[in-house]
Amino acid sequence: MAGQGPIDQSPSAITDEDFSSGGTAIRIASVAALGGLLFGYDSAVINGAVDSIQEDFGIGNAELGFAVASALLGAAAGAMSAGRIADRIGRISVMKIAAIFFLVSAIGTALAPNVTLVVIFRIVGGIGVGIASVIAPAYIAETSPPRIRGRLGSLQQLAIVSGIFLSFAVNWVLQHIAGGPNKELWFGLDAWRWMFLAMALPAILYGALAFTIPESPRYLVASHKIPEARRVLTMLLGEKNLEITISRIQETLEREDKPSWRDLRKPTGGLYGIVWVGLGLSIFQQFVGINVIFYYSNVLWQAVGFDADQSAIYTVITSVVNVATTLIAIALIDKIGRKPLLLIGSSGMAVTLVTMSIIFANATVVDGKPNLPGASGVIALIAANLFVVAFGMSWGPVVWVLLGEMFPNRIRAAALGLAAAGQWAANWLITVTFPGLRDHLGLAYGFYGLCAILSGLFVWKWVMETKGVSLEDMHAELMHEEKPARA
C-alpha cells in the first residue's frame, strides 16, 4: 500500500479488503483513462479528413501540413500548463476542462466554414489532448495501490491505442456509408465533418463521469483537506496504516511556498536528474518513429503493391495489433517490472527498424515511389508489424506509467507536464520531417533504429525500477540529489 513502508506485497498478504479497494481503483482509473481514448481519437481522426479538407478549402500542401500538425502545437501548450493548473485547482477539475476542450473542438471543427477555423479548433482539441496526456497518468498513479499501479497506469496507453483504432473504424464506416469522405452524409454535412463530430459523444461521457470519481488524495493533502484525503485513502487502500500513509504524504509535500516551475530546479542549480530522465523517456518514445507507422503507413503498404483502399484496411489491422500488444504489457508490467519491458522493447525495435532500413535502402524506385517486390516486401511488412508489437508491449504503455509514478509528490504535476510537452514537441518534429524523407526511407528508418538502440542504453544507465515502490519513496531520490547542497 502507498506510503506503508516494507509491508508484504506478496499474493498471500492480499486480503478481501485489498480486492474491494482494488476494484475501486480500477473503476476510477478507467474513468481517468477515458481522456486517453479522446487523446487517441483526436490525434488520429484527421487522417480520414486530410484529402477532403484540402479539396473543400482549396489549400496547398504547406497549409495542409500546418492544419494537420496544428493539434500537436496545442498539445504541447496543454501539456505545459496542465500540471501547474492541476496543482492549483485539482486533478478532477482539470479533467472536466479537458472534456470541454474536446467537445468544443469536435463541434467547431465539424462546422468550420474555412481552413483557418479548422486550424483554430484543431489547436483547441490539441490543448485537450495535452491536458489529458498529463492529468490521466498523474491521477492514476496517485490513486493506485503499488501492487497494481503498473497495470492501472497502462490503461492510459490502452485507451490511447483504442482511441486510434476507434477513429480509424469510425472514419471507414462513415465514408463507406456516404460513398466517400467528401460525400454528403446527414443534415447536409459531409462524412469527414461527422468524423470530428463523433468525438462529441465520448467527450460528454468523459466530462460526466469525472463528477463520479474522487479527487487525488495527494492533492487533498497538499491542499490541507486531511479529512477528505482520509476518506479517499480509506476507499482506495483500506484502513490499514492509514495515518502513517497520510503522515508520509505530508512529509513529501512539505513546503512554505506555492508550487511553481522553480521546484524542478535543484538548490545548486539545474534541473533535477529525475526530470531529465523523464524528458529522455518522452523524447525516445517518439524518436523511434512509432507515429510514422500510423501517420504514413500507406507509403509502406503501397510500396508492397496494395492500393489505397487495401492500405487503409491494413492500417486498421496495425492499430488492432497495437491494442493487443498493450494488453501484453498490462499483464506483465507488475510481474517483471518496468525496466525489463523497456529493454526488451528497445531490442525488438532496434532489430526491426534496422531491418526495414536495410530493405528500403536497397529498394528500387518506380515513379518516385519505393518498390519492394517478392521476399523484400514480405520481410518489410513483417518487420513493421513486429516493430509495432515491440513498441506496444513496452515503450507505449510503460513510459506513461513511469511518467505518472517516477516523480516525487512535490514536483509530479510540473515534471510530468514538462516531460509530456517534450514528448509532443518530439512528435511534431518526427511528423513534419518524415514527408521530406519519403524519398530516403532507408535513411529515415536507420535514424529511428539508431534511436531505438540509444533508448536501450539510456534505460540501462539511467532509469530506476519503480515496480511496487510507493509514491512517497520516490521522494528519497529527490532528497539524495539535494544532499550536496545541504552538506
PDB file of N, CA and C in Angstrom, residues 384-477:
ATOM      1  N   ALA A 384       7.642  -4.368 -39.914  1.00  0.00           N
ATOM      2  CA  ALA A 384       6.834  -3.221 -39.482  1.00  0.00           C
ATOM      3  C   ALA A 384       5.858  -3.629 -38.382  1.00  0.00           C
ATOM      4  N   ASN A 385       5.219  -4.771 -38.559  1.00  0.00           N
ATOM      5  CA  ASN A 385       4.254  -5.219 -37.551  1.00  0.00           C
ATOM      6  C   ASN A 385       4.939  -5.694 -36.273  1.00  0.00           C
ATOM      7  N   LEU A 386       6.111  -6.311 -36.408  1.00  0.00           N
ATOM      8  CA  LEU A 386       6.854  -6.712 -35.212  1.00  0.00           C
ATOM      9  C   LEU A 386       7.379  -5.485 -34.458  1.00  0.00           C
ATOM     10  N   PHE A 387       7.680  -4.426 -35.202  1.00  0.00           N
ATOM     11  CA  PHE A 387       8.061  -3.165 -34.551  1.00  0.00           C
ATOM     12  C   PHE A 387       6.908  -2.637 -33.696  1.00  0.00           C
ATOM     13  N   VAL A 388       5.690  -2.682 -34.255  1.00  0.00           N
ATOM     14  CA  VAL A 388       4.510  -2.242 -33.501  1.00  0.00           C
ATOM     15  C   VAL A 388       4.313  -3.111 -32.258  1.00  0.00           C
ATOM     16  N   VAL A 389       4.554  -4.420 -32.398  1.00  0.00           N
ATOM     17  CA  VAL A 389       4.448  -5.336 -31.262  1.00  0.00           C
ATOM     18  C   VAL A 389       5.459  -4.950 -30.175  1.00  0.00           C
ATOM     19  N   ALA A 390       6.705  -4.732 -30.587  1.00  0.00           N
ATOM     20  CA  ALA A 390       7.764  -4.390 -29.633  1.00  0.00           C
ATOM     21  C   ALA A 390       7.460  -3.081 -28.923  1.00  0.00           C
ATOM     22  N   PHE A 391       6.971  -2.100 -29.662  1.00  0.00           N
ATOM     23  CA  PHE A 391       6.626  -0.809 -29.055  1.00  0.00           C
ATOM     24  C   PHE A 391       5.391  -0.932 -28.165  1.00  0.00           C
ATOM     25  N   GLY A 392       4.375  -1.631 -28.655  1.00  0.00           N
ATOM     26  CA  GLY A 392       3.112  -1.722 -27.944  1.00  0.00           C
ATOM     27  C   GLY A 392       3.199  -2.432 -26.614  1.00  0.00           C
ATOM     28  N   MET A 393       4.153  -3.361 -26.467  1.00  0.00           N
ATOM     29  CA  MET A 393       4.283  -4.088 -25.207  1.00  0.00           C
ATOM     30  C   MET A 393       5.304  -3.450 -24.275  1.00  0.00           C
ATOM     31  N   SER A 394       5.876  -2.343 -24.702  1.00  0.00           N
ATOM     32  CA  SER A 394       6.936  -1.754 -23.877  1.00  0.00           C
ATOM     33  C   SER A 394       6.854  -0.231 -23.837  1.00  0.00           C
ATOM     34  N   TRP A 395       7.472   0.442 -24.782  1.00  0.00           N
ATOM     35  CA  TRP A 395       7.619   1.896 -24.712  1.00  0.00           C
ATOM     36  C   TRP A 395       6.283   2.630 -24.798  1.00  0.00           C
ATOM     37  N   GLY A 396       5.290   2.051 -25.446  1.00  0.00           N
ATOM     38  CA  GLY A 396       3.987   2.707 -25.498  1.00  0.00           C
ATOM     39  C   GLY A 396       3.389   2.896 -24.117  1.00  0.00           C
ATOM     40  N   PRO A 397       3.042   1.800 -23.424  1.00  0.00           N
ATOM     41  CA  PRO A 397       2.417   1.941 -22.102  1.00  0.00           C
ATOM     42  C   PRO A 397       3.384   2.243 -20.973  1.00  0.00           C
ATOM     43  N   VAL A 398       4.585   1.683 -20.995  1.00  0.00           N
ATOM     44  CA  VAL A 398       5.477   1.778 -19.834  1.00  0.00           C
ATOM     45  C   VAL A 398       5.939   3.211 -19.592  1.00  0.00           C
ATOM     46  N   VAL A 399       6.173   3.973 -20.653  1.00  0.00           N
ATOM     47  CA  VAL A 399       6.603   5.358 -20.470  1.00  0.00           C
ATOM     48  C   VAL A 399       5.535   6.157 -19.738  1.00  0.00           C
ATOM     49  N   TRP A 400       4.272   5.958 -20.102  1.00  0.00           N
ATOM     50  CA  TRP A 400       3.194   6.680 -19.410  1.00  0.00           C
ATOM     51  C   TRP A 400       3.107   6.264 -17.949  1.00  0.00           C
ATOM     52  N   VAL A 401       3.306   4.982 -17.680  1.00  0.00           N
ATOM     53  CA  VAL A 401       3.292   4.513 -16.290  1.00  0.00           C
ATOM     54  C   VAL A 401       4.415   5.177 -15.501  1.00  0.00           C
ATOM     55  N   LEU A 402       5.615   5.165 -16.063  1.00  0.00           N
ATOM     56  CA  LEU A 402       6.760   5.758 -15.378  1.00  0.00           C
ATOM     57  C   LEU A 402       6.592   7.258 -15.158  1.00  0.00           C
ATOM     58  N   LEU A 403       6.089   7.960 -16.161  1.00  0.00           N
ATOM     59  CA  LEU A 403       5.905   9.403 -16.002  1.00  0.00           C
ATOM     60  C   LEU A 403       4.892   9.721 -14.910  1.00  0.00           C
ATOM     61  N   GLY A 404       3.927   8.829 -14.719  1.00  0.00           N
ATOM     62  CA  GLY A 404       2.942   9.048 -13.685  1.00  0.00           C
ATOM     63  C   GLY A 404       3.460   8.769 -12.285  1.00  0.00           C
ATOM     64  N   GLU A 405       4.449   7.855 -12.172  1.00  0.00           N
ATOM     65  CA  GLU A 405       4.848   7.410 -10.833  1.00  0.00           C
ATOM     66  C   GLU A 405       6.287   7.739 -10.438  1.00  0.00           C
ATOM     67  N   MET A 406       7.150   8.104 -11.376  1.00  0.00           N
ATOM     68  CA  MET A 406       8.571   8.219 -11.063  1.00  0.00           C
ATOM     69  C   MET A 406       8.933   9.520 -10.345  1.00  0.00           C
ATOM     70  N   PHE A 407       8.093  10.549 -10.486  1.00  0.00           N
ATOM     71  CA  PHE A 407       8.418  11.839  -9.885  1.00  0.00           C
ATOM     72  C   PHE A 407       7.896  11.921  -8.450  1.00  0.00           C
ATOM     73  N   PRO A 408       8.654  12.546  -7.558  1.00  0.00           N
ATOM     74  CA  PRO A 408       8.189  12.752  -6.188  1.00  0.00           C
ATOM     75  C   PRO A 408       6.916  13.600  -6.153  1.00  0.00           C
ATOM     76  N   ASN A 409       6.133  13.441  -5.082  1.00  0.00           N
ATOM     77  CA  ASN A 409       4.867  14.164  -4.955  1.00  0.00           C
ATOM     78  C   ASN A 409       5.021  15.661  -5.194  1.00  0.00           C
ATOM     79  N   ARG A 410       6.105  16.234  -4.658  1.00  0.00           N
ATOM     80  CA  ARG A 410       6.276  17.677  -4.677  1.00  0.00           C
ATOM     81  C   ARG A 410       6.389  18.250  -6.083  1.00  0.00           C
ATOM     82  N   ILE A 411       6.913  17.480  -7.025  1.00  0.00           N
ATOM     83  CA  ILE A 411       7.138  18.013  -8.373  1.00  0.00           C
ATOM     84  C   ILE A 411       6.399  17.223  -9.442  1.00  0.00           C
ATOM     85  N   ARG A 412       5.543  16.266  -9.048  1.00  0.00           N
ATOM     86  CA  ARG A 412       4.970  15.353 -10.042  1.00  0.00           C
ATOM     87  C   ARG A 412       4.249  16.081 -11.163  1.00  0.00           C
ATOM     88  N   ALA A 413       3.305  16.932 -10.827  1.00  0.00           N
ATOM     89  CA  ALA A 413       2.493  17.568 -11.865  1.00  0.00           C
ATOM     90  C   ALA A 413       3.342  18.419 -12.806  1.00  0.00           C
ATOM     91  N   ALA A 414       4.227  19.231 -12.249  1.00  0.00           N
ATOM     92  CA  ALA A 414       5.059  20.106 -13.084  1.00  0.00           C
ATOM     93  C   ALA A 414       6.030  19.301 -13.940  1.00  0.00           C
ATOM     94  N   ALA A 415       6.680  18.288 -13.347  1.00  0.00           N
ATOM     95  CA  ALA A 415       7.648  17.472 -14.094  1.00  0.00           C
ATOM     96  C   ALA A 415       6.963  16.666 -15.185  1.00  0.00           C
ATOM     97  N   LEU A 416       5.771  16.133 -14.878  1.00  0.00           N
ATOM     98  CA  LEU A 416       5.041  15.371 -15.884  1.00  0.00           C
ATOM     99  C   LEU A 416       4.611  16.286 -17.028  1.00  0.00           C
ATOM    100  N   GLY A 417       4.215  17.507 -16.690  1.00  0.00           N
ATOM    101  CA  GLY A 417       3.830  18.460 -17.723  1.00  0.00           C
ATOM    102  C   GLY A 417       4.989  18.789 -18.645  1.00  0.00           C
ATOM    103  N   LEU A 418       6.167  18.994 -18.083  1.00  0.00           N
ATOM    104  CA  LEU A 418       7.351  19.290 -18.892  1.00  0.00           C
ATOM    105  C   LEU A 418       7.714  18.101 -19.775  1.00  0.00           C
ATOM    106  N   ALA A 419       7.676  16.897 -19.202  1.00  0.00           N
ATOM    107  CA  ALA A 419       8.017  15.696 -19.968  1.00  0.00           C
ATOM    108  C   ALA A 419       7.022  15.477 -21.104  1.00  0.00           C
ATOM    109  N   ALA A 420       5.730  15.656 -20.820  1.00  0.00           N
ATOM    110  CA  ALA A 420       4.710  15.468 -21.855  1.00  0.00           C
ATOM    111  C   ALA A 420       4.847  16.512 -22.955  1.00  0.00           C
ATOM    112  N   ALA A 421       5.178  17.751 -22.581  1.00  0.00           N
ATOM    113  CA  ALA A 421       5.396  18.789 -23.592  1.00  0.00           C
ATOM    114  C   ALA A 421       6.579  18.418 -24.483  1.00  0.00           C
ATOM    115  N   GLY A 422       7.640  17.878 -23.864  1.00  0.00           N
ATOM    116  CA  GLY A 422       8.776  17.407 -24.647  1.00  0.00           C
ATOM    117  C   GLY A 422       8.379  16.297 -25.607  1.00  0.00           C
ATOM    118  N   GLN A 423       7.479  15.442 -25.149  1.00  0.00           N
ATOM    119  CA  GLN A 423       7.005  14.351 -25.996  1.00  0.00           C
ATOM    120  C   GLN A 423       6.239  14.870 -27.209  1.00  0.00           C
ATOM    121  N   TRP A 424       5.390  15.877 -26.985  1.00  0.00           N
ATOM    122  CA  TRP A 424       4.634  16.430 -28.103  1.00  0.00           C
ATOM    123  C   TRP A 424       5.530  17.191 -29.068  1.00  0.00           C
ATOM    124  N   ALA A 425       6.538  17.866 -28.525  1.00  0.00           N
ATOM    125  CA  ALA A 425       7.489  18.562 -29.405  1.00  0.00           C
ATOM    126  C   ALA A 425       8.249  17.558 -30.266  1.00  0.00           C
ATOM    127  N   ALA A 426       8.660  16.433 -29.660  1.00  0.00           N
ATOM    128  CA  ALA A 426       9.357  15.384 -30.413  1.00  0.00           C
ATOM    129  C   ALA A 426       8.438  14.762 -31.454  1.00  0.00           C
ATOM    130  N   ASN A 427       7.175  14.555 -31.081  1.00  0.00           N
ATOM    131  CA  ASN A 427       6.173  14.023 -32.006  1.00  0.00           C
ATOM    132  C   ASN A 427       6.035  14.944 -33.211  1.00  0.00           C
ATOM    133  N   TRP A 428       5.937  16.250 -32.950  1.00  0.00           N
ATOM    134  CA  TRP A 428       5.808  17.228 -34.034  1.00  0.00           C
ATOM    135  C   TRP A 428       7.027  17.186 -34.951  1.00  0.00           C
ATOM    136  N   LEU A 429       8.210  17.115 -34.363  1.00  0.00           N
ATOM    137  CA  LEU A 429       9.442  17.111 -35.151  1.00  0.00           C
ATOM    138  C   LEU A 429       9.510  15.895 -36.073  1.00  0.00           C
ATOM    139  N   ILE A 430       9.180  14.724 -35.542  1.00  0.00           N
ATOM    140  CA  ILE A 430       9.209  13.500 -36.350  1.00  0.00           C
ATOM    141  C   ILE A 430       8.139  13.563 -37.433  1.00  0.00           C
ATOM    142  N   THR A 431       6.957  14.082 -37.079  1.00  0.00           N
ATOM    143  CA  THR A 431       5.839  14.134 -38.025  1.00  0.00           C
ATOM    144  C   THR A 431       6.120  15.055 -39.200  1.00  0.00           C
ATOM    145  N   VAL A 432       6.677  16.238 -38.933  1.00  0.00           N
ATOM    146  CA  VAL A 432       6.883  17.204 -40.016  1.00  0.00           C
ATOM    147  C   VAL A 432       8.127  16.906 -40.845  1.00  0.00           C
ATOM    148  N   THR A 433       9.073  16.145 -40.301  1.00  0.00           N
ATOM    149  CA  THR A 433      10.287  15.848 -41.072  1.00  0.00           C
ATOM    150  C   THR A 433      10.137  14.617 -41.954  1.00  0.00           C
ATOM    151  N   PHE A 434       9.202  13.717 -41.630  1.00  0.00           N
ATOM    152  CA  PHE A 434       9.124  12.478 -42.407  1.00  0.00           C
ATOM    153  C   PHE A 434       8.753  12.687 -43.869  1.00  0.00           C
ATOM    154  N   PRO A 435       7.793  13.583 -44.215  1.00  0.00           N
ATOM    155  CA  PRO A 435       7.472  13.741 -45.636  1.00  0.00           C
ATOM    156  C   PRO A 435       8.695  14.047 -46.493  1.00  0.00           C
ATOM    157  N   GLY A 436       9.631  14.826 -45.978  1.00  0.00           N
ATOM    158  CA  GLY A 436      10.846  15.124 -46.722  1.00  0.00           C
ATOM    159  C   GLY A 436      11.788  13.951 -46.833  1.00  0.00           C
ATOM    160  N   LEU A 437      11.556  12.926 -46.009  1.00  0.00           N
ATOM    161  CA  LEU A 437      12.415  11.741 -46.023  1.00  0.00           C
ATOM    162  C   LEU A 437      11.796  10.568 -46.780  1.00  0.00           C
ATOM    163  N   ARG A 438      10.608  10.783 -47.355  1.00  0.00           N
ATOM    164  CA  ARG A 438       9.935   9.665 -48.031  1.00  0.00           C
ATOM    165  C   ARG A 438      10.723   9.140 -49.223  1.00  0.00           C
ATOM    166  N   ASP A 439      11.599   9.990 -49.769  1.00  0.00           N
ATOM    167  CA  ASP A 439      12.447   9.525 -50.869  1.00  0.00           C
ATOM    168  C   ASP A 439      13.737   8.898 -50.346  1.00  0.00           C
ATOM    169  N   HIS A 440      13.902   8.868 -49.041  1.00  0.00           N
ATOM    170  CA  HIS A 440      15.107   8.299 -48.426  1.00  0.00           C
ATOM    171  C   HIS A 440      14.701   7.450 -47.216  1.00  0.00           C
ATOM    172  N   LEU A 441      13.816   6.488 -47.447  1.00  0.00           N
ATOM    173  CA  LEU A 441      13.263   5.701 -46.342  1.00  0.00           C
ATOM    174  C   LEU A 441      14.327   4.872 -45.628  1.00  0.00           C
ATOM    175  N   GLY A 442      15.345   4.465 -46.346  1.00  0.00           N
ATOM    176  CA  GLY A 442      16.425   3.720 -45.705  1.00  0.00           C
ATOM    177  C   GLY A 442      17.097   4.567 -44.637  1.00  0.00           C
ATOM    178  N   LEU A 443      17.348   5.836 -44.957  1.00  0.00           N
ATOM    179  CA  LEU A 443      17.958   6.765 -44.008  1.00  0.00           C
ATOM    180  C   LEU A 443      17.009   7.035 -42.837  1.00  0.00           C
ATOM    181  N   ALA A 444      15.721   7.239 -43.149  1.00  0.00           N
ATOM    182  CA  ALA A 444      14.741   7.535 -42.097  1.00  0.00           C
ATOM    183  C   ALA A 444      14.657   6.395 -41.082  1.00  0.00           C
ATOM    184  N   TYR A 445      14.463   5.182 -41.578  1.00  0.00           N
ATOM    185  CA  TYR A 445      14.338   4.046 -40.654  1.00  0.00           C
ATOM    186  C   TYR A 445      15.669   3.737 -39.971  1.00  0.00           C
ATOM    187  N   GLY A 446      16.766   4.076 -40.628  1.00  0.00           N
ATOM    188  CA  GLY A 446      18.070   3.913 -39.980  1.00  0.00           C
ATOM    189  C   GLY A 446      18.199   4.834 -38.774  1.00  0.00           C
ATOM    190  N   PHE A 447      17.716   6.080 -38.914  1.00  0.00           N
ATOM    191  CA  PHE A 447      17.745   7.018 -37.783  1.00  0.00           C
ATOM    192  C   PHE A 447      16.877   6.519 -36.646  1.00  0.00           C
ATOM    193  N   TYR A 448      15.659   6.033 -36.977  1.00  0.00           N
ATOM    194  CA  TYR A 448      14.773   5.529 -35.930  1.00  0.00           C
ATOM    195  C   TYR A 448      15.391   4.305 -35.246  1.00  0.00           C
ATOM    196  N   GLY A 449      16.074   3.483 -36.039  1.00  0.00           N
ATOM    197  CA  GLY A 449      16.740   2.311 -35.465  1.00  0.00           C
ATOM    198  C   GLY A 449      17.858   2.702 -34.512  1.00  0.00           C
ATOM    199  N   LEU A 450      18.628   3.735 -34.889  1.00  0.00           N
ATOM    200  CA  LEU A 450      19.688   4.232 -34.014  1.00  0.00           C
ATOM    201  C   LEU A 450      19.095   4.738 -32.704  1.00  0.00           C
ATOM    202  N   CYS A 451      17.963   5.451 -32.799  1.00  0.00           N
ATOM    203  CA  CYS A 451      17.305   5.950 -31.587  1.00  0.00           C
ATOM    204  C   CYS A 451      16.826   4.804 -30.711  1.00  0.00           C
ATOM    205  N   ALA A 452      16.379   3.713 -31.319  1.00  0.00           N
ATOM    206  CA  ALA A 452      15.951   2.539 -30.549  1.00  0.00           C
ATOM    207  C   ALA A 452      17.127   1.951 -29.776  1.00  0.00           C
ATOM    208  N   ILE A 453      18.281   1.885 -30.423  1.00  0.00           N
ATOM    209  CA  ILE A 453      19.478   1.373 -29.745  1.00  0.00           C
ATOM    210  C   ILE A 453      19.864   2.290 -28.582  1.00  0.00           C
ATOM    211  N   LEU A 454      19.868   3.602 -28.849  1.00  0.00           N
ATOM    212  CA  LEU A 454      20.213   4.567 -27.801  1.00  0.00           C
ATOM    213  C   LEU A 454      19.192   4.548 -26.658  1.00  0.00           C
ATOM    214  N   SER A 455      17.915   4.268 -26.982  1.00  0.00           N
ATOM    215  CA  SER A 455      16.890   4.218 -25.944  1.00  0.00           C
ATOM    216  C   SER A 455      17.164   3.093 -24.953  1.00  0.00           C
ATOM    217  N   GLY A 456      17.668   1.959 -25.457  1.00  0.00           N
ATOM    218  CA  GLY A 456      18.012   0.848 -24.574  1.00  0.00           C
ATOM    219  C   GLY A 456      19.176   1.189 -23.663  1.00  0.00           C
ATOM    220  N   LEU A 457      20.185   1.850 -24.221  1.00  0.00           N
ATOM    221  CA  LEU A 457      21.332   2.255 -23.407  1.00  0.00           C
ATOM    222  C   LEU A 457      20.910   3.279 -22.354  1.00  0.00           C
ATOM    223  N   PHE A 458      20.013   4.171 -22.733  1.00  0.00           N
ATOM    224  CA  PHE A 458      19.511   5.184 -21.803  1.00  0.00           C
ATOM    225  C   PHE A 458      18.785   4.536 -20.625  1.00  0.00           C
ATOM    226  N   VAL A 459      17.930   3.582 -20.926  1.00  0.00           N
ATOM    227  CA  VAL A 459      17.183   2.888 -19.868  1.00  0.00           C
ATOM    228  C   VAL A 459      18.134   2.121 -18.957  1.00  0.00           C
ATOM    229  N   TRP A 460      19.065   1.406 -19.547  1.00  0.00           N
ATOM    230  CA  TRP A 460      20.014   0.589 -18.771  1.00  0.00           C
ATOM    231  C   TRP A 460      20.819   1.453 -17.812  1.00  0.00           C
ATOM    232  N   LYS A 461      21.177   2.653 -18.247  1.00  0.00           N
ATOM    233  CA  LYS A 461      22.041   3.519 -17.452  1.00  0.00           C
ATOM    234  C   LYS A 461      21.273   4.382 -16.458  1.00  0.00           C
ATOM    235  N   TRP A 462      20.112   4.917 -16.833  1.00  0.00           N
ATOM    236  CA  TRP A 462      19.521   5.996 -16.064  1.00  0.00           C
ATOM    237  C   TRP A 462      18.157   5.707 -15.435  1.00  0.00           C
ATOM    238  N   VAL A 463      17.411   4.740 -15.952  1.00  0.00           N
ATOM    239  CA  VAL A 463      16.042   4.539 -15.465  1.00  0.00           C
ATOM    240  C   VAL A 463      16.017   3.635 -14.238  1.00  0.00           C
ATOM    241  N   MET A 464      15.333   4.082 -13.202  1.00  0.00           N
ATOM    242  CA  MET A 464      15.200   3.328 -11.956  1.00  0.00           C
ATOM    243  C   MET A 464      13.932   2.470 -12.008  1.00  0.00           C
ATOM    244  N   GLU A 465      14.021   1.241 -11.511  1.00  0.00           N
ATOM    245  CA  GLU A 465      12.842   0.373 -11.432  1.00  0.00           C
ATOM    246  C   GLU A 465      11.899   0.902 -10.352  1.00  0.00           C
ATOM    247  N   THR A 466      10.617   1.035 -10.682  1.00  0.00           N
ATOM    248  CA  THR A 466       9.634   1.557  -9.728  1.00  0.00           C
ATOM    249  C   THR A 466       8.559   0.537  -9.377  1.00  0.00           C
ATOM    250  N   LYS A 467       8.720  -0.684  -9.826  1.00  0.00           N
ATOM    251  CA  LYS A 467       7.739  -1.735  -9.527  1.00  0.00           C
ATOM    252  C   LYS A 467       7.559  -1.880  -8.014  1.00  0.00           C
ATOM    253  N   GLY A 468       6.314  -1.743  -7.532  1.00  0.00           N
ATOM    254  CA  GLY A 468       5.992  -1.952  -6.129  1.00  0.00           C
ATOM    255  C   GLY A 468       6.472  -0.877  -5.178  1.00  0.00           C
ATOM    256  N   VAL A 469       7.090   0.186  -5.691  1.00  0.00           N
ATOM    257  CA  VAL A 469       7.606   1.254  -4.833  1.00  0.00           C
ATOM    258  C   VAL A 469       6.491   2.265  -4.577  1.00  0.00           C
ATOM    259  N   SER A 470       6.314   2.675  -3.329  1.00  0.00           N
ATOM    260  CA  SER A 470       5.280   3.664  -3.028  1.00  0.00           C
ATOM    261  C   SER A 470       5.688   5.031  -3.576  1.00  0.00           C
ATOM    262  N   LEU A 471       4.699   5.857  -3.887  1.00  0.00           N
ATOM    263  CA  LEU A 471       4.994   7.180  -4.430  1.00  0.00           C
ATOM    264  C   LEU A 471       5.801   8.014  -3.448  1.00  0.00           C
ATOM    265  N   GLU A 472       5.567   7.818  -2.165  1.00  0.00           N
ATOM    266  CA  GLU A 472       6.292   8.595  -1.163  1.00  0.00           C
ATOM    267  C   GLU A 472       7.779   8.229  -1.134  1.00  0.00           C
ATOM    268  N   ASP A 473       8.113   6.989  -1.506  1.00  0.00           N
ATOM    269  CA  ASP A 473       9.519   6.589  -1.536  1.00  0.00           C
ATOM    270  C   ASP A 473      10.279   7.242  -2.688  1.00  0.00           C
ATOM    271  N   MET A 474       9.554   7.747  -3.700  1.00  0.00           N
ATOM    272  CA  MET A 474      10.216   8.460  -4.793  1.00  0.00           C
ATOM    273  C   MET A 474      10.873   9.735  -4.262  1.00  0.00           C
ATOM    274  N   HIS A 475      10.355  10.241  -3.152  1.00  0.00           N
ATOM    275  CA  HIS A 475      10.880  11.473  -2.564  1.00  0.00           C
ATOM    276  C   HIS A 475      12.334  11.318  -2.134  1.00  0.00           C
ATOM    277  N   ALA A 476      12.725  10.099  -1.763  1.00  0.00           N
ATOM    278  CA  ALA A 476      14.096   9.859  -1.312  1.00  0.00           C
ATOM    279  C   ALA A 476      15.108  10.182  -2.406  1.00  0.00           C
ATOM    280  N   GLU A 477      14.728   9.910  -3.673  1.00  0.00           N
ATOM    281  CA  GLU A 477      15.634  10.197  -4.789  1.00  0.00           C
ATOM    282  C   GLU A 477      15.885  11.703  -4.901  1.00  0.00           C
TER     283      GLU A 477
END
